[in-house]
Amino acid sequence: MGYPVIFQIERIYYPVLAVVGVTVNFMAIVILRRGKCGLSKCITRYLVAMSAADLLLVVWNVILNRINNIHFPVTFLFVTPICAIKVVLLAAAIDCSVWFTVAFTFDRYVAICCQKLKPRYCTQQTAVVVLGAVSAVGCLRCIPWYFVFVPSVIIDNVPWFCALTPHYFTSSLWTVYEWIDSFLTPLLPIALILVFNALTVRNIVTANRLRKGLRANSKGENRADPEAENRRKSIILLFALSANFILMWVIYVVHSLTWPVVNYNYTDKNLSNPIYIVQQTGFMLNLLSSCTNTCIYALTQAKFREELKNHA
């Protein structure tokens, strides 16, 4: 009897995603750190952090979790303590990847809409503090996941595999924690990104109308307006981020709101179950976002593409 279609797709999809994700994010980190892309140090800090978080997400979740579970069903990574730590690390990587995107979106909102706050907030030092705080909170918040798992079997006094503790299904504390986790990643980030982008776009549209009115009354009304062009590019980037983030996470969000996200390993599953197929499709899409966020913000920049060609 052959494997279900979803499993066959995963066997090919995740190795390809790993190669692409590692390559794209590593190249982005190298090129952005050189500081020759015409971006401010503040923006560069955020983009490098986003790429680093996405790279860790590919390593922990795609390579050491998905690929390992599918192609190497019995390795030391399935020893219960290591398995539980792996879950904590991949959850933290997802958390940082998502919230770094929110932090960068807020930074761009401040830069465009809050001119009085901009000189103090949109700095390299602030970016470092914000990214450090997001990383610390994300890692601490994910530690409780370690205590969700118990061994499935003990062989020669060695605990193997990660099974959910029975208390997970009966404890109101774990139920509340899972709802909080779903709210913080990604429901709240999606809402914040939409709000910040909407406010930023409104500010840009209003500013462009004022500039058109002023230029219409000046002698240079037919000349190109570089400021308006820069604002137009900002709108495109902001909409691209919002669309990408929401599309990559929408299936995961719907699933997490209607069914507990409890399938981490490839054992004891009905691989043809529609709920399982929806869950795995959601995982594939939100992991794909680890390859697209940096592309949207960096690869669309002409100087970044030029640096990429020079070092290809």
PDB file of C-alpha atoms in Angstrom:
ATOM      1  CA  MET A   1       0.000   0.000   0.000  1.00  0.00           C
ATOM      2  CA  GLY A   2       1.474   3.340  -1.049  1.00  0.00           C
ATOM      3  CA  TYR A   3       1.822   6.468   1.025  1.00  0.00           C
ATOM      4  CA  PRO A   4      -1.017   9.042   0.978  1.00  0.00           C
ATOM      5  CA  VAL A   5      -0.513  11.962  -1.384  1.00  0.00           C
ATOM      6  CA  ILE A   6       0.138  14.497   1.398  1.00  0.00           C
ATOM      7  CA  PHE A   7       2.998  12.382   2.752  1.00  0.00           C
ATOM      8  CA  GLN A   8       4.536  11.964  -0.716  1.00  0.00           C
ATOM      9  CA  ILE A   9       4.367  15.720  -1.209  1.00  0.00           C
ATOM     10  CA  GLU A  10       6.058  16.350   2.141  1.00  0.00           C
ATOM     11  CA  ARG A  11       8.910  13.944   1.321  1.00  0.00           C
ATOM     12  CA  ILE A  12       9.850  16.165  -1.630  1.00  0.00           C
ATOM     13  CA  TYR A  13       8.647  19.555  -0.403  1.00  0.00           C
ATOM     14  CA  TYR A  14      10.657  19.829   2.810  1.00  0.00           C
ATOM     15  CA  PRO A  15      14.098  18.941   1.363  1.00  0.00           C
ATOM     16  CA  VAL A  16      13.553  21.495  -1.410  1.00  0.00           C
ATOM     17  CA  LEU A  17      12.381  24.069   1.134  1.00  0.00           C
ATOM     18  CA  ALA A  18      15.459  23.385   3.280  1.00  0.00           C
ATOM     19  CA  VAL A  19      17.861  23.982   0.394  1.00  0.00           C
ATOM     20  CA  VAL A  20      16.088  27.144  -0.732  1.00  0.00           C
ATOM     21  CA  GLY A  21      15.556  28.473   2.800  1.00  0.00           C
ATOM     22  CA  VAL A  22      19.140  27.997   3.943  1.00  0.00           C
ATOM     23  CA  THR A  23      20.552  29.462   0.718  1.00  0.00           C
ATOM     24  CA  VAL A  24      18.262  32.509   0.547  1.00  0.00           C
ATOM     25  CA  ASN A  25      18.556  33.470   4.198  1.00  0.00           C
ATOM     26  CA  PHE A  26      22.303  32.862   4.437  1.00  0.00           C
ATOM     27  CA  MET A  27      22.949  34.974   1.338  1.00  0.00           C
ATOM     28  CA  ALA A  28      20.659  37.708   2.687  1.00  0.00           C
ATOM     29  CA  ILE A  29      22.561  37.809   5.992  1.00  0.00           C
ATOM     30  CA  VAL A  30      25.954  37.975   4.269  1.00  0.00           C
ATOM     31  CA  ILE A  31      24.964  40.691   1.802  1.00  0.00           C
ATOM     32  CA  LEU A  32      22.995  42.825   4.267  1.00  0.00           C
ATOM     33  CA  ARG A  33      25.808  42.764   6.841  1.00  0.00           C
ATOM     34  CA  ARG A  34      28.174  44.248   4.271  1.00  0.00           C
ATOM     35  CA  GLY A  35      26.092  47.441   4.446  1.00  0.00           C
ATOM     36  CA  LYS A  36      26.259  48.239   0.735  1.00  0.00           C
ATOM     37  CA  CYS A  37      22.550  47.995  -0.079  1.00  0.00           C
ATOM     38  CA  GLY A  38      21.748  51.644   0.529  1.00  0.00           C
ATOM     39  CA  LEU A  39      19.723  50.838   3.640  1.00  0.00           C
ATOM     40  CA  SER A  40      20.032  52.552   7.002  1.00  0.00           C
ATOM     41  CA  LYS A  41      21.748  50.661   9.823  1.00  0.00           C
ATOM     42  CA  CYS A  42      18.421  50.488  11.628  1.00  0.00           C
ATOM     43  CA  ILE A  43      16.638  48.778   8.729  1.00  0.00           C
ATOM     44  CA  THR A  44      19.633  46.518   8.143  1.00  0.00           C
ATOM     45  CA  ARG A  45      19.491  45.324  11.763  1.00  0.00           C
ATOM     46  CA  TYR A  46      15.863  44.296  11.380  1.00  0.00           C
ATOM     47  CA  LEU A  47      16.385  42.591   8.027  1.00  0.00           C
ATOM     48  CA  VAL A  48      19.426  40.660   9.260  1.00  0.00           C
ATOM     49  CA  ALA A  49      17.516  39.574  12.366  1.00  0.00           C
ATOM     50  CA  MET A  50      14.539  38.465  10.255  1.00  0.00           C
ATOM     51  CA  SER A  51      16.815  36.460   7.981  1.00  0.00           C
ATOM     52  CA  ALA A  52      18.633  34.907  10.950  1.00  0.00           C
ATOM     53  CA  ALA A  53      15.343  33.913  12.595  1.00  0.00           C
ATOM     54  CA  ASP A  54      14.081  32.438   9.332  1.00  0.00           C
ATOM     55  CA  LEU A  55      17.360  30.541   8.911  1.00  0.00           C
ATOM     56  CA  LEU A  56      17.012  29.063  12.407  1.00  0.00           C
ATOM     57  CA  LEU A  57      13.399  28.217  11.607  1.00  0.00           C
ATOM     58  CA  VAL A  58      14.512  26.276   8.538  1.00  0.00           C
ATOM     59  CA  VAL A  59      17.205  24.437  10.517  1.00  0.00           C
ATOM     60  CA  TRP A  60      15.098  23.576  13.582  1.00  0.00           C
ATOM     61  CA  ASN A  61      11.686  23.043  12.041  1.00  0.00           C
ATOM     62  CA  VAL A  62      12.326  21.942   8.473  1.00  0.00           C
ATOM     63  CA  ILE A  63      15.612  20.006   8.743  1.00  0.00           C
ATOM     64  CA  LEU A  64      15.755  18.686  12.320  1.00  0.00           C
ATOM     65  CA  ASN A  65      12.003  18.240  12.693  1.00  0.00           C
ATOM     66  CA  ARG A  66      10.144  17.679   9.415  1.00  0.00           C
ATOM     67  CA  ILE A  67      12.865  16.053   7.314  1.00  0.00           C
ATOM     68  CA  ASN A  68      14.212  14.073  10.253  1.00  0.00           C
ATOM     69  CA  ASN A  69      10.748  12.769  11.165  1.00  0.00           C
ATOM     70  CA  ILE A  70       9.941  11.722   7.610  1.00  0.00           C
ATOM     71  CA  HIS A  71      13.246  10.279   6.393  1.00  0.00           C
ATOM     72  CA  PHE A  72      14.961   9.208   9.647  1.00  0.00           C
ATOM     73  CA  PRO A  73      12.248   7.794  11.948  1.00  0.00           C
ATOM     74  CA  VAL A  74      14.660   6.648  14.681  1.00  0.00           C
ATOM     75  CA  THR A  75      17.580   8.900  15.671  1.00  0.00           C
ATOM     76  CA  PHE A  76      18.960  10.391  18.887  1.00  0.00           C
ATOM     77  CA  LEU A  77      16.702  13.395  18.214  1.00  0.00           C
ATOM     78  CA  PHE A  78      13.784  11.226  19.340  1.00  0.00           C
ATOM     79  CA  VAL A  79      15.142  10.728  22.859  1.00  0.00           C
ATOM     80  CA  THR A  80      12.420  12.385  24.919  1.00  0.00           C
ATOM     81  CA  PRO A  81      14.406  15.263  26.518  1.00  0.00           C
ATOM     82  CA  ILE A  82      16.021  16.140  23.181  1.00  0.00           C
ATOM     83  CA  CYS A  83      12.694  15.831  21.391  1.00  0.00           C
ATOM     84  CA  ALA A  84      11.056  18.191  23.906  1.00  0.00           C
ATOM     85  CA  ILE A  85      13.917  20.713  23.656  1.00  0.00           C
ATOM     86  CA  LYS A  86      13.612  20.565  19.869  1.00  0.00           C
ATOM     87  CA  VAL A  87       9.940  21.523  20.113  1.00  0.00           C
ATOM     88  CA  VAL A  88      10.782  24.468  22.391  1.00  0.00           C
ATOM     89  CA  LEU A  89      13.491  25.699  20.014  1.00  0.00           C
ATOM     90  CA  LEU A  90      11.345  25.441  16.901  1.00  0.00           C
ATOM     91  CA  ALA A  91       8.483  27.219  18.699  1.00  0.00           C
ATOM     92  CA  ALA A  92      10.893  29.982  19.742  1.00  0.00           C
ATOM     93  CA  ALA A  93      12.211  30.268  16.170  1.00  0.00           C
ATOM     94  CA  ILE A  94       8.662  30.689  14.853  1.00  0.00           C
ATOM     95  CA  ASP A  95       7.912  33.252  17.562  1.00  0.00           C
ATOM     96  CA  CYS A  96      11.012  35.323  16.787  1.00  0.00           C
ATOM     97  CA  SER A  97      10.479  35.134  13.033  1.00  0.00           C
ATOM     98  CA  VAL A  98       6.911  36.400  13.341  1.00  0.00           C
ATOM     99  CA  TRP A  99       7.541  39.119  15.921  1.00  0.00           C
ATOM    100  CA  PHE A 100      10.676  40.410  14.185  1.00  0.00           C
ATOM    101  CA  THR A 101       8.392  41.077  11.210  1.00  0.00           C
ATOM    102  CA  VAL A 102       5.991  42.964  13.496  1.00  0.00           C
ATOM    103  CA  ALA A 103       8.873  44.955  15.007  1.00  0.00           C
ATOM    104  CA  PHE A 104      10.136  45.946  11.572  1.00  0.00           C
ATOM    105  CA  THR A 105       6.627  46.918  10.435  1.00  0.00           C
ATOM    106  CA  PHE A 106       6.229  49.127  13.512  1.00  0.00           C
ATOM    107  CA  ASP A 107       9.639  50.699  12.873  1.00  0.00           C
ATOM    108  CA  ARG A 108       8.575  51.629   9.331  1.00  0.00           C
ATOM    109  CA  TYR A 109       5.276  52.977  10.681  1.00  0.00           C
ATOM    110  CA  VAL A 110       7.154  55.251  13.090  1.00  0.00           C
ATOM    111  CA  ALA A 111       9.586  56.342  10.365  1.00  0.00           C
ATOM    112  CA  ILE A 112       6.761  57.421   8.046  1.00  0.00           C
ATOM    113  CA  CYS A 113       3.967  58.502  10.379  1.00  0.00           C
ATOM    114  CA  CYS A 114       5.617  59.713  13.609  1.00  0.00           C
ATOM    115  CA  GLN A 115       8.156  62.351  12.644  1.00  0.00           C
ATOM    116  CA  LYS A 116       8.693  63.550  16.226  1.00  0.00           C
ATOM    117  CA  LEU A 117       9.387  60.045  17.516  1.00  0.00           C
ATOM    118  CA  LYS A 118      11.412  58.964  14.479  1.00  0.00           C
ATOM    119  CA  PRO A 119      14.820  60.485  15.475  1.00  0.00           C
ATOM    120  CA  ARG A 120      14.730  58.684  18.846  1.00  0.00           C
ATOM    121  CA  TYR A 121      13.128  55.393  17.874  1.00  0.00           C
ATOM    122  CA  CYS A 122      14.400  54.618  14.365  1.00  0.00           C
ATOM    123  CA  THR A 123      18.018  54.090  15.385  1.00  0.00           C
ATOM    124  CA  GLN A 124      20.410  51.168  15.355  1.00  0.00           C
ATOM    125  CA  GLN A 125      20.560  51.131  19.162  1.00  0.00           C
ATOM    126  CA  THR A 126      16.779  50.944  19.501  1.00  0.00           C
ATOM    127  CA  ALA A 127      16.620  48.160  16.933  1.00  0.00           C
ATOM    128  CA  VAL A 128      19.147  46.111  18.925  1.00  0.00           C
ATOM    129  CA  VAL A 129      17.174  46.606  22.151  1.00  0.00           C
ATOM    130  CA  VAL A 130      13.838  45.749  20.520  1.00  0.00           C
ATOM    131  CA  LEU A 131      15.207  42.645  18.798  1.00  0.00           C
ATOM    132  CA  GLY A 132      16.898  41.496  21.991  1.00  0.00           C
ATOM    133  CA  ALA A 133      13.724  41.954  24.016  1.00  0.00           C
ATOM    134  CA  VAL A 134      11.603  40.124  21.433  1.00  0.00           C
ATOM    135  CA  SER A 135      14.101  37.232  21.383  1.00  0.00           C
ATOM    136  CA  ALA A 136      14.199  36.943  25.174  1.00  0.00           C
ATOM    137  CA  VAL A 137      10.424  37.072  25.600  1.00  0.00           C
ATOM    138  CA  GLY A 138       9.891  34.619  22.737  1.00  0.00           C
ATOM    139  CA  CYS A 139      12.315  32.068  24.177  1.00  0.00           C
ATOM    140  CA  LEU A 140      10.932  32.358  27.715  1.00  0.00           C
ATOM    141  CA  ARG A 141       7.349  32.103  26.502  1.00  0.00           C
ATOM    142  CA  CYS A 142       8.039  28.817  24.717  1.00  0.00           C
ATOM    143  CA  ILE A 143       9.695  27.018  27.670  1.00  0.00           C
ATOM    144  CA  PRO A 144       6.366  25.568  28.982  1.00  0.00           C
ATOM    145  CA  TRP A 145       6.151  23.421  25.833  1.00  0.00           C
ATOM    146  CA  TYR A 146       8.998  21.326  27.252  1.00  0.00           C
ATOM    147  CA  PHE A 147       6.719  20.087  30.035  1.00  0.00           C
ATOM    148  CA  VAL A 148       3.914  19.010  27.686  1.00  0.00           C
ATOM    149  CA  PHE A 149       5.688  15.810  26.654  1.00  0.00           C
ATOM    150  CA  VAL A 150       6.315  12.436  28.287  1.00  0.00           C
ATOM    151  CA  PRO A 151       8.064   9.353  26.835  1.00  0.00           C
ATOM    152  CA  SER A 152       6.105   7.069  24.538  1.00  0.00           C
ATOM    153  CA  VAL A 153       8.301   4.125  25.445  1.00  0.00           C
ATOM    154  CA  ILE A 154      11.332   3.422  27.641  1.00  0.00           C
ATOM    155  CA  ILE A 155      14.002   1.089  26.222  1.00  0.00           C
ATOM    156  CA  ASP A 156      17.004   0.145  28.382  1.00  0.00           C
ATOM    157  CA  ASN A 157      16.145   3.021  30.737  1.00  0.00           C
ATOM    158  CA  VAL A 158      16.223   5.487  27.841  1.00  0.00           C
ATOM    159  CA  PRO A 159      12.982   7.475  27.253  1.00  0.00           C
ATOM    160  CA  TRP A 160      12.033   7.634  23.580  1.00  0.00           C
ATOM    161  CA  PHE A 161       9.701   9.893  21.558  1.00  0.00           C
ATOM    162  CA  CYS A 162       7.430  12.709  22.686  1.00  0.00           C
ATOM    163  CA  ALA A 163       3.883  11.855  23.664  1.00  0.00           C
ATOM    164  CA  LEU A 164       1.551  14.485  25.029  1.00  0.00           C
ATOM    165  CA  THR A 165       0.976  14.153  28.755  1.00  0.00           C
ATOM    166  CA  PRO A 166      -2.646  13.160  29.561  1.00  0.00           C
ATOM    167  CA  HIS A 167      -2.946  16.366  31.616  1.00  0.00           C
ATOM    168  CA  TYR A 168      -2.614  18.344  28.390  1.00  0.00           C
ATOM    169  CA  PHE A 169      -6.090  17.245  27.309  1.00  0.00           C
ATOM    170  CA  THR A 170      -7.782  17.655  30.683  1.00  0.00           C
ATOM    171  CA  SER A 171      -6.026  20.627  32.305  1.00  0.00           C
ATOM    172  CA  SER A 172      -7.688  24.009  31.921  1.00  0.00           C
ATOM    173  CA  LEU A 173      -4.245  25.572  32.439  1.00  0.00           C
ATOM    174  CA  TRP A 174      -2.890  23.963  29.267  1.00  0.00           C
ATOM    175  CA  THR A 175      -6.049  24.893  27.390  1.00  0.00           C
ATOM    176  CA  VAL A 176      -5.589  28.541  28.357  1.00  0.00           C
ATOM    177  CA  TYR A 177      -1.888  28.384  27.475  1.00  0.00           C
ATOM    178  CA  GLU A 178      -2.637  27.003  24.006  1.00  0.00           C
ATOM    179  CA  TRP A 179      -5.213  29.742  23.375  1.00  0.00           C
ATOM    180  CA  ILE A 180      -2.734  32.386  24.541  1.00  0.00           C
ATOM    181  CA  ASP A 181      -0.075  30.842  22.312  1.00  0.00           C
ATOM    182  CA  SER A 182      -2.403  30.922  19.293  1.00  0.00           C
ATOM    183  CA  PHE A 183      -3.309  34.537  20.077  1.00  0.00           C
ATOM    184  CA  LEU A 184       0.301  35.688  20.401  1.00  0.00           C
ATOM    185  CA  THR A 185       1.467  33.767  17.318  1.00  0.00           C
ATOM    186  CA  PRO A 186       0.056  34.587  14.859  1.00  0.00           C
ATOM    187  CA  LEU A 187      -3.360  36.204  15.576  1.00  0.00           C
ATOM    188  CA  LEU A 188      -2.032  39.311  17.328  1.00  0.00           C
ATOM    189  CA  PRO A 189       0.879  39.784  14.867  1.00  0.00           C
ATOM    190  CA  ILE A 190      -1.525  39.623  11.921  1.00  0.00           C
ATOM    191  CA  ALA A 191      -3.775  42.226  13.538  1.00  0.00           C
ATOM    192  CA  LEU A 192      -0.839  44.526  14.379  1.00  0.00           C
ATOM    193  CA  ILE A 193       0.663  44.274  10.903  1.00  0.00           C
ATOM    194  CA  LEU A 194      -2.686  45.124   9.320  1.00  0.00           C
ATOM    195  CA  VAL A 195      -3.191  48.087  11.655  1.00  0.00           C
ATOM    196  CA  PHE A 196       0.316  49.531  11.223  1.00  0.00           C
ATOM    197  CA  ASN A 197       0.236  49.056   7.468  1.00  0.00           C
ATOM    198  CA  ALA A 198      -3.218  50.637   7.186  1.00  0.00           C
ATOM    199  CA  LEU A 199      -2.080  53.679   9.176  1.00  0.00           C
ATOM    200  CA  THR A 200       1.124  53.935   7.155  1.00  0.00           C
ATOM    201  CA  VAL A 201      -0.672  53.679   3.820  1.00  0.00           C
ATOM    202  CA  ARG A 202      -3.215  56.292   4.923  1.00  0.00           C
ATOM    203  CA  ASN A 203      -0.388  58.645   5.853  1.00  0.00           C
ATOM    204  CA  ILE A 204       1.376  58.082   2.534  1.00  0.00           C
ATOM    205  CA  VAL A 205      -1.806  58.619   0.489  1.00  0.00           C
ATOM    206  CA  THR A 206      -2.600  61.830   2.399  1.00  0.00           C
ATOM    207  CA  ALA A 207       0.947  63.140   1.961  1.00  0.00           C
ATOM    208  CA  ASN A 208       0.897  62.354  -1.773  1.00  0.00           C
ATOM    209  CA  ARG A 209      -2.351  64.287  -2.239  1.00  0.00           C
ATOM    210  CA  LEU A 210      -0.872  67.297  -0.493  1.00  0.00           C
ATOM    211  CA  ARG A 211       2.292  67.130  -2.605  1.00  0.00           C
ATOM    212  CA  LYS A 212       0.276  66.842  -5.816  1.00  0.00           C
ATOM    213  CA  GLY A 213      -1.723  69.894  -4.814  1.00  0.00           C
ATOM    214  CA  LEU A 214       1.418  71.897  -4.054  1.00  0.00           C
ATOM    215  CA  ARG A 215       3.203  70.793  -7.227  1.00  0.00           C
ATOM    216  CA  ALA A 216       0.141  71.569  -9.351  1.00  0.00           C
ATOM    217  CA  ASN A 217       0.480  75.188  -8.277  1.00  0.00           C
ATOM    218  CA  SER A 218       4.208  75.330  -8.970  1.00  0.00           C
ATOM    219  CA  LYS A 219       6.177  75.628 -12.158  1.00  0.00           C
ATOM    220  CA  GLY A 220       7.645  72.162 -11.736  1.00  0.00           C
ATOM    221  CA  GLU A 221       4.348  70.331 -11.907  1.00  0.00           C
ATOM    222  CA  ASN A 222       5.483  68.180 -14.861  1.00  0.00           C
ATOM    223  CA  ARG A 223       8.774  67.110 -13.330  1.00  0.00           C
ATOM    224  CA  ALA A 224       9.213  63.696 -11.788  1.00  0.00           C
ATOM    225  CA  ASP A 225       8.532  63.535  -8.058  1.00  0.00           C
ATOM    226  CA  PRO A 226      11.128  61.240  -6.430  1.00  0.00           C
ATOM    227  CA  GLU A 227       9.464  61.582  -3.033  1.00  0.00           C
ATOM    228  CA  ALA A 228       6.136  60.355  -4.417  1.00  0.00           C
ATOM    229  CA  GLU A 229       7.926  57.474  -6.137  1.00  0.00           C
ATOM    230  CA  ASN A 230       9.574  56.442  -2.870  1.00  0.00           C
ATOM    231  CA  ARG A 231       6.212  56.527  -1.116  1.00  0.00           C
ATOM    232  CA  ARG A 232       4.656  54.424  -3.886  1.00  0.00           C
ATOM    233  CA  LYS A 233       7.368  51.794  -3.407  1.00  0.00           C
ATOM    234  CA  SER A 234       6.703  51.848   0.330  1.00  0.00           C
ATOM    235  CA  ILE A 235       3.022  51.086  -0.255  1.00  0.00           C
ATOM    236  CA  ILE A 236       3.921  48.174  -2.540  1.00  0.00           C
ATOM    237  CA  LEU A 237       6.310  46.703   0.034  1.00  0.00           C
ATOM    238  CA  LEU A 238       3.824  47.086   2.863  1.00  0.00           C
ATOM    239  CA  PHE A 239       1.001  45.430   0.939  1.00  0.00           C
ATOM    240  CA  ALA A 240       3.363  42.658  -0.166  1.00  0.00           C
ATOM    241  CA  LEU A 241       4.298  41.938   3.446  1.00  0.00           C
ATOM    242  CA  SER A 242       0.700  41.878   4.632  1.00  0.00           C
ATOM    243  CA  ALA A 243      -0.497  39.660   1.803  1.00  0.00           C
ATOM    244  CA  ASN A 244       2.425  37.262   2.155  1.00  0.00           C
ATOM    245  CA  PHE A 245       2.124  36.946   5.929  1.00  0.00           C
ATOM    246  CA  ILE A 246      -1.640  36.411   5.924  1.00  0.00           C
ATOM    247  CA  LEU A 247      -1.660  33.976   2.994  1.00  0.00           C
ATOM    248  CA  MET A 248       1.136  31.897   4.525  1.00  0.00           C
ATOM    249  CA  TRP A 249      -0.603  31.684   7.912  1.00  0.00           C
ATOM    250  CA  VAL A 250      -4.338  31.663   7.167  1.00  0.00           C
ATOM    251  CA  ILE A 251      -4.778  27.867   7.022  1.00  0.00           C
ATOM    252  CA  TYR A 252      -2.723  27.401  10.187  1.00  0.00           C
ATOM    253  CA  VAL A 253      -4.814  30.010  11.985  1.00  0.00           C
ATOM    254  CA  VAL A 254      -8.133  28.449  10.970  1.00  0.00           C
ATOM    255  CA  HIS A 255      -6.902  25.017  12.012  1.00  0.00           C
ATOM    256  CA  SER A 256      -5.492  26.175  15.355  1.00  0.00           C
ATOM    257  CA  LEU A 257      -8.805  27.828  16.228  1.00  0.00           C
ATOM    258  CA  THR A 258     -10.836  24.716  15.496  1.00  0.00           C
ATOM    259  CA  TRP A 259      -8.537  21.837  16.424  1.00  0.00           C
ATOM    260  CA  PRO A 260      -5.650  21.459  18.932  1.00  0.00           C
ATOM    261  CA  VAL A 261      -2.237  21.606  17.275  1.00  0.00           C
ATOM    262  CA  VAL A 262      -0.855  18.388  18.725  1.00  0.00           C
ATOM    263  CA  ASN A 263       0.783  16.543  15.810  1.00  0.00           C
ATOM    264  CA  TYR A 264       4.533  17.110  15.960  1.00  0.00           C
ATOM    265  CA  ASN A 265       5.906  13.693  14.948  1.00  0.00           C
ATOM    266  CA  TYR A 266       5.060  11.208  12.231  1.00  0.00           C
ATOM    267  CA  THR A 267       3.701   8.367  14.384  1.00  0.00           C
ATOM    268  CA  ASP A 268       0.188   7.228  15.288  1.00  0.00           C
ATOM    269  CA  LYS A 269      -1.567   9.267  12.612  1.00  0.00           C
ATOM    270  CA  ASN A 270      -4.278   8.701  10.073  1.00  0.00           C
ATOM    271  CA  LEU A 271      -2.446  10.332   7.158  1.00  0.00           C
ATOM    272  CA  SER A 272      -5.625  10.437   5.064  1.00  0.00           C
ATOM    273  CA  ASN A 273      -7.658  12.283   7.695  1.00  0.00           C
ATOM    274  CA  PRO A 274      -8.845  15.646   6.273  1.00  0.00           C
ATOM    275  CA  ILE A 275      -7.995  17.418   9.545  1.00  0.00           C
ATOM    276  CA  TYR A 276      -4.454  16.074   9.418  1.00  0.00           C
ATOM    277  CA  ILE A 277      -4.104  17.106   5.754  1.00  0.00           C
ATOM    278  CA  VAL A 278      -5.292  20.642   6.541  1.00  0.00           C
ATOM    279  CA  GLN A 279      -2.882  20.828   9.464  1.00  0.00           C
ATOM    280  CA  GLN A 280       0.113  19.709   7.416  1.00  0.00           C
ATOM    281  CA  THR A 281      -0.797  22.070   4.579  1.00  0.00           C
ATOM    282  CA  GLY A 282      -0.871  24.915   7.092  1.00  0.00           C
ATOM    283  CA  PHE A 283       2.565  23.894   8.375  1.00  0.00           C
ATOM    284  CA  MET A 284       3.974  23.788   4.841  1.00  0.00           C
ATOM    285  CA  LEU A 285       2.682  27.259   4.021  1.00  0.00           C
ATOM    286  CA  ASN A 286       3.804  29.023   7.208  1.00  0.00           C
ATOM    287  CA  LEU A 287       7.244  27.412   6.893  1.00  0.00           C
ATOM    288  CA  LEU A 288       7.367  28.671   3.314  1.00  0.00           C
ATOM    289  CA  SER A 289       7.151  32.189   4.762  1.00  0.00           C
ATOM    290  CA  SER A 290      10.684  31.655   6.101  1.00  0.00           C
ATOM    291  CA  CYS A 291      11.858  31.954   2.493  1.00  0.00           C
ATOM    292  CA  THR A 292       9.677  34.875   1.398  1.00  0.00           C
ATOM    293  CA  ASN A 293       9.840  37.593   4.070  1.00  0.00           C
ATOM    294  CA  THR A 294      13.427  38.558   3.322  1.00  0.00           C
ATOM    295  CA  CYS A 295      12.792  38.355  -0.404  1.00  0.00           C
ATOM    296  CA  ILE A 296       9.970  40.867  -0.141  1.00  0.00           C
ATOM    297  CA  TYR A 297      11.996  43.428   1.819  1.00  0.00           C
ATOM    298  CA  ALA A 298      15.459  42.844   0.397  1.00  0.00           C
ATOM    299  CA  LEU A 299      15.446  41.155  -3.000  1.00  0.00           C
ATOM    300  CA  THR A 300      13.129  43.857  -4.371  1.00  0.00           C
ATOM    301  CA  GLN A 301      15.854  46.427  -3.662  1.00  0.00           C
ATOM    302  CA  ALA A 302      17.967  47.190  -6.749  1.00  0.00           C
ATOM    303  CA  LYS A 303      21.200  47.573  -4.773  1.00  0.00           C
ATOM    304  CA  PHE A 304      20.634  44.262  -3.022  1.00  0.00           C
ATOM    305  CA  ARG A 305      20.187  42.541  -6.377  1.00  0.00           C
ATOM    306  CA  GLU A 306      23.341  44.223  -7.610  1.00  0.00           C
ATOM    307  CA  GLU A 307      25.291  42.969  -4.576  1.00  0.00           C
ATOM    308  CA  LEU A 308      23.827  39.500  -5.099  1.00  0.00           C
ATOM    309  CA  LYS A 309      25.019  39.458  -8.727  1.00  0.00           C
ATOM    310  CA  ASN A 310      28.484  40.648  -7.706  1.00  0.00           C
ATOM    311  CA  HIS A 311      28.887  37.848  -5.175  1.00  0.00           C
ATOM    312  CA  ALA A 312      27.099  35.085  -7.057  1.00  0.00           C
TER     313      ALA A 312
END
